C-alpha atoms as an extended CHARMM CRD file, in Angstrom:
* protein
*
       119  EXT
         1         1  UNK       CA             -6.1370000000        2.8440000000      -15.8660000000  PROA      1               0.0000000000
         2         2  UNK       CA             -3.5480000000        4.3280000000      -18.1680000000  PROA      2               0.0000000000
         3         3  UNK       CA             -0.2480000000        5.5600000000      -16.7460000000  PROA      3               0.0000000000
         4         4  UNK       CA              0.9010000000        8.7690000000      -18.4220000000  PROA      4               0.0000000000
         5         5  UNK       CA              4.5260000000        9.4070000000      -19.3630000000  PROA      5               0.0000000000
         6         6  UNK       CA              4.6640000000       12.1700000000      -16.7530000000  PROA      6               0.0000000000
         7         7  UNK       CA              3.5590000000        9.7780000000      -14.0250000000  PROA      7               0.0000000000
         8         8  UNK       CA              6.0500000000        7.1050000000      -15.1010000000  PROA      8               0.0000000000
         9         9  UNK       CA              8.8470000000        9.6850000000      -14.8560000000  PROA      9               0.0000000000
        10        10  UNK       CA              7.6750000000       10.8920000000      -11.4390000000  PROA      10              0.0000000000
        11        11  UNK       CA              7.3540000000        7.3390000000      -10.1340000000  PROA      11              0.0000000000
        12        12  UNK       CA             10.9390000000        6.7060000000      -11.2110000000  PROA      12              0.0000000000
        13        13  UNK       CA             12.1810000000        9.9740000000       -9.6640000000  PROA      13              0.0000000000
        14        14  UNK       CA             10.4020000000        9.4860000000       -6.3490000000  PROA      14              0.0000000000
        15        15  UNK       CA             10.9630000000        5.7660000000       -5.7830000000  PROA      15              0.0000000000
        16        16  UNK       CA              7.3040000000        4.8260000000       -6.0760000000  PROA      16              0.0000000000
        17        17  UNK       CA              6.5740000000        1.4260000000       -7.6430000000  PROA      17              0.0000000000
        18        18  UNK       CA              3.4050000000        0.3170000000       -9.4150000000  PROA      18              0.0000000000
        19        19  UNK       CA              2.3070000000       -1.8540000000       -6.4960000000  PROA      19              0.0000000000
        20        20  UNK       CA              2.2850000000        1.2440000000       -4.2460000000  PROA      20              0.0000000000
        21        21  UNK       CA              0.0830000000        3.0450000000       -6.7610000000  PROA      21              0.0000000000
        22        22  UNK       CA             -2.2600000000        0.0380000000       -6.9750000000  PROA      22              0.0000000000
        23        23  UNK       CA             -2.5610000000       -0.1600000000       -3.1920000000  PROA      23              0.0000000000
        24        24  UNK       CA             -3.2250000000        3.5930000000       -3.0070000000  PROA      24              0.0000000000
        25        25  UNK       CA             -6.0050000000        3.2630000000       -5.5730000000  PROA      25              0.0000000000
        26        26  UNK       CA             -7.4340000000        0.3470000000       -3.5920000000  PROA      26              0.0000000000
        27        27  UNK       CA             -7.3910000000        1.6800000000       -0.0200000000  PROA      27              0.0000000000
        28        28  UNK       CA             -6.7680000000        5.4130000000       -0.4340000000  PROA      28              0.0000000000
        29        29  UNK       CA             -9.1290000000        8.1720000000        0.6070000000  PROA      29              0.0000000000
        30        30  UNK       CA            -10.5790000000       10.1430000000       -2.3010000000  PROA      30              0.0000000000
        31        31  UNK       CA            -10.2320000000       13.9290000000       -2.0770000000  PROA      31              0.0000000000
        32        32  UNK       CA            -11.2470000000       15.6000000000       -5.3200000000  PROA      32              0.0000000000
        33        33  UNK       CA             -9.1360000000       14.0850000000       -8.0700000000  PROA      33              0.0000000000
        34        34  UNK       CA             -6.5920000000       12.5170000000       -5.7050000000  PROA      34              0.0000000000
        35        35  UNK       CA             -6.3130000000        9.1730000000       -3.9440000000  PROA      35              0.0000000000
        36        36  UNK       CA             -4.4380000000        9.6960000000       -0.6930000000  PROA      36              0.0000000000
        37        37  UNK       CA             -2.9040000000        7.2290000000        1.7240000000  PROA      37              0.0000000000
        38        38  UNK       CA             -1.3700000000        8.7920000000        4.8010000000  PROA      38              0.0000000000
        39        39  UNK       CA              0.2960000000        7.2220000000        7.8020000000  PROA      39              0.0000000000
        40        40  UNK       CA             -2.9770000000        6.8820000000        9.7040000000  PROA      40              0.0000000000
        41        41  UNK       CA             -4.7200000000        5.0580000000        6.8550000000  PROA      41              0.0000000000
        42        42  UNK       CA             -1.6950000000        2.8000000000        6.3350000000  PROA      42              0.0000000000
        43        43  UNK       CA             -1.4260000000        2.0790000000       10.0670000000  PROA      43              0.0000000000
        44        44  UNK       CA             -5.0610000000        0.9430000000       10.1770000000  PROA      44              0.0000000000
        45        45  UNK       CA             -4.4800000000       -1.2650000000        7.1330000000  PROA      45              0.0000000000
        46        46  UNK       CA             -1.2920000000       -2.6620000000        8.7180000000  PROA      46              0.0000000000
        47        47  UNK       CA             -3.2130000000       -3.6050000000       11.8690000000  PROA      47              0.0000000000
        48        48  UNK       CA             -5.7900000000       -5.4460000000        9.7410000000  PROA      48              0.0000000000
        49        49  UNK       CA             -2.9990000000       -7.2670000000        7.8950000000  PROA      49              0.0000000000
        50        50  UNK       CA             -1.3850000000       -8.2860000000       11.1730000000  PROA      50              0.0000000000
        51        51  UNK       CA             -4.6150000000       -9.7770000000       12.5170000000  PROA      51              0.0000000000
        52        52  UNK       CA             -5.1560000000      -11.6800000000        9.2500000000  PROA      52              0.0000000000
        53        53  UNK       CA             -1.5730000000      -12.8980000000        9.3460000000  PROA      53              0.0000000000
        54        54  UNK       CA             -1.9260000000      -14.2030000000       12.8990000000  PROA      54              0.0000000000
        55        55  UNK       CA             -5.1540000000      -16.0340000000       12.0700000000  PROA      55              0.0000000000
        56        56  UNK       CA             -3.7570000000      -17.5160000000        8.8460000000  PROA      56              0.0000000000
        57        57  UNK       CA             -0.6300000000      -18.7360000000       10.6410000000  PROA      57              0.0000000000
        58        58  UNK       CA             -2.6940000000      -20.4210000000       13.3520000000  PROA      58              0.0000000000
        59        59  UNK       CA             -4.8770000000      -22.1270000000       10.7380000000  PROA      59              0.0000000000
        60        60  UNK       CA             -1.7500000000      -23.1850000000        8.8330000000  PROA      60              0.0000000000
        61        61  UNK       CA             -0.2340000000      -24.7550000000       11.9640000000  PROA      61              0.0000000000
        62        62  UNK       CA             -3.4760000000      -26.5880000000       12.6720000000  PROA      62              0.0000000000
        63        63  UNK       CA             -3.8250000000      -28.0480000000        9.1740000000  PROA      63              0.0000000000
        64        64  UNK       CA             -0.2360000000      -28.1300000000        7.8850000000  PROA      64              0.0000000000
        65        65  UNK       CA             -0.3280000000      -31.8890000000        7.2660000000  PROA      65              0.0000000000
        66        66  UNK       CA             -3.1080000000      -31.4970000000        4.6490000000  PROA      66              0.0000000000
        67        67  UNK       CA             -2.5140000000      -30.7130000000        0.9780000000  PROA      67              0.0000000000
        68        68  UNK       CA             -4.4200000000      -27.4580000000        1.2650000000  PROA      68              0.0000000000
        69        69  UNK       CA             -1.6360000000      -26.1070000000        3.4670000000  PROA      69              0.0000000000
        70        70  UNK       CA              0.2560000000      -25.0810000000        0.3030000000  PROA      70              0.0000000000
        71        71  UNK       CA             -2.5160000000      -22.6240000000       -0.4850000000  PROA      71              0.0000000000
        72        72  UNK       CA             -2.3340000000      -21.2120000000        3.0320000000  PROA      72              0.0000000000
        73        73  UNK       CA              1.4610000000      -20.9090000000        2.7700000000  PROA      73              0.0000000000
        74        74  UNK       CA              1.0970000000      -18.8940000000       -0.4410000000  PROA      74              0.0000000000
        75        75  UNK       CA             -1.5160000000      -16.6690000000        1.1920000000  PROA      75              0.0000000000
        76        76  UNK       CA              0.7770000000      -16.0690000000        4.1650000000  PROA      76              0.0000000000
        77        77  UNK       CA              3.6580000000      -15.2110000000        1.8350000000  PROA      77              0.0000000000
        78        78  UNK       CA              1.4530000000      -12.7450000000       -0.0410000000  PROA      78              0.0000000000
        79        79  UNK       CA              0.3580000000      -11.0940000000        3.2310000000  PROA      79              0.0000000000
        80        80  UNK       CA              3.9900000000      -10.7560000000        4.3510000000  PROA      80              0.0000000000
        81        81  UNK       CA              4.8910000000       -9.1030000000        1.0170000000  PROA      81              0.0000000000
        82        82  UNK       CA              1.9220000000       -6.7600000000        1.3250000000  PROA      82              0.0000000000
        83        83  UNK       CA              2.9330000000       -5.9030000000        4.8880000000  PROA      83              0.0000000000
        84        84  UNK       CA              6.4410000000       -5.0540000000        3.6780000000  PROA      84              0.0000000000
        85        85  UNK       CA              4.9940000000       -2.7880000000        0.9930000000  PROA      85              0.0000000000
        86        86  UNK       CA              2.7970000000       -0.9820000000        3.5360000000  PROA      86              0.0000000000
        87        87  UNK       CA              5.8160000000       -0.4010000000        5.7950000000  PROA      87              0.0000000000
        88        88  UNK       CA              7.7540000000        1.0990000000        2.8690000000  PROA      88              0.0000000000
        89        89  UNK       CA              4.8240000000        3.3850000000        2.1150000000  PROA      89              0.0000000000
        90        90  UNK       CA              4.6630000000        4.4420000000        5.7620000000  PROA      90              0.0000000000
        91        91  UNK       CA              8.3460000000        5.3850000000        5.6410000000  PROA      91              0.0000000000
        92        92  UNK       CA              7.5530000000        7.6550000000        2.7000000000  PROA      92              0.0000000000
        93        93  UNK       CA              4.7030000000        9.2390000000        4.6840000000  PROA      93              0.0000000000
        94        94  UNK       CA              2.1090000000        7.8190000000        2.3240000000  PROA      94              0.0000000000
        95        95  UNK       CA              1.5180000000        8.0730000000       -1.4070000000  PROA      95              0.0000000000
        96        96  UNK       CA             -0.8220000000       10.3750000000       -3.3110000000  PROA      96              0.0000000000
        97        97  UNK       CA             -2.0160000000        9.5620000000       -6.8440000000  PROA      97              0.0000000000
        98        98  UNK       CA             -3.7080000000       12.1770000000       -9.0420000000  PROA      98              0.0000000000
        99        99  UNK       CA             -6.3020000000       10.8290000000      -11.4790000000  PROA      99              0.0000000000
       100       100  UNK       CA             -8.0170000000       12.5900000000      -14.3840000000  PROA      100             0.0000000000
       101       101  UNK       CA            -10.6770000000       10.5080000000      -16.0810000000  PROA      101             0.0000000000
       102       102  UNK       CA             -9.0980000000        7.1470000000      -16.8750000000  PROA      102             0.0000000000
       103       103  UNK       CA             -5.5170000000        8.4950000000      -16.7410000000  PROA      103             0.0000000000
       104       104  UNK       CA             -3.1070000000        8.4080000000      -13.8310000000  PROA      104             0.0000000000
       105       105  UNK       CA             -1.5570000000       11.8830000000      -14.0470000000  PROA      105             0.0000000000
       106       106  UNK       CA              1.0890000000       12.0280000000      -11.3210000000  PROA      106             0.0000000000
       107       107  UNK       CA              2.1160000000       10.6540000000       -7.9500000000  PROA      107             0.0000000000
       108       108  UNK       CA              4.0710000000       11.9680000000       -4.9930000000  PROA      108             0.0000000000
       109       109  UNK       CA              4.8420000000       11.2400000000       -1.3510000000  PROA      109             0.0000000000
       110       110  UNK       CA              2.0410000000       12.5570000000        0.8380000000  PROA      110             0.0000000000
       111       111  UNK       CA              4.3840000000       14.1970000000        3.3500000000  PROA      111             0.0000000000
       112       112  UNK       CA              6.4750000000       15.9080000000        0.6590000000  PROA      112             0.0000000000
       113       113  UNK       CA              4.3540000000       19.0630000000        0.7330000000  PROA      113             0.0000000000
       114       114  UNK       CA              4.1790000000       19.3350000000        4.5110000000  PROA      114             0.0000000000
       115       115  UNK       CA              5.7430000000       22.6210000000        5.5500000000  PROA      115             0.0000000000
       116       116  UNK       CA              6.3810000000       23.7680000000        9.0770000000  PROA      116             0.0000000000
       117       117  UNK       CA              5.3610000000       27.3260000000        9.8250000000  PROA      117             0.0000000000
       118       118  UNK       CA              7.7730000000       29.4040000000       11.8220000000  PROA      118             0.0000000000
       119       119  UNK       CA              6.3060000000       32.3170000000       13.7260000000  PROA      119             0.0000000000
């Protein structure tokens, strides 16, 4: 997908990196023309990552004396990086990406438009 100039500027302004956008497009919920990841979606994904991480670490310990353990170590490192990215996204309240056709139009923090009503 093509990143528009507007989106590149907004990503820079709002502290959103390309890997956050990619993860949002991968696991986000589609609502109209938007891909949305909120805290609930990210928490579910984080729980799945944690279970994978535990199982990969146990397999790595079991077979660490084999040559294939290097592959497992790289996979564990990748999962830890992905977990860190998900935690950063959770701190932002999630990320929303607006798509039009094959263009990525804009992105913003999901909780940025949350307003509290005072009665």
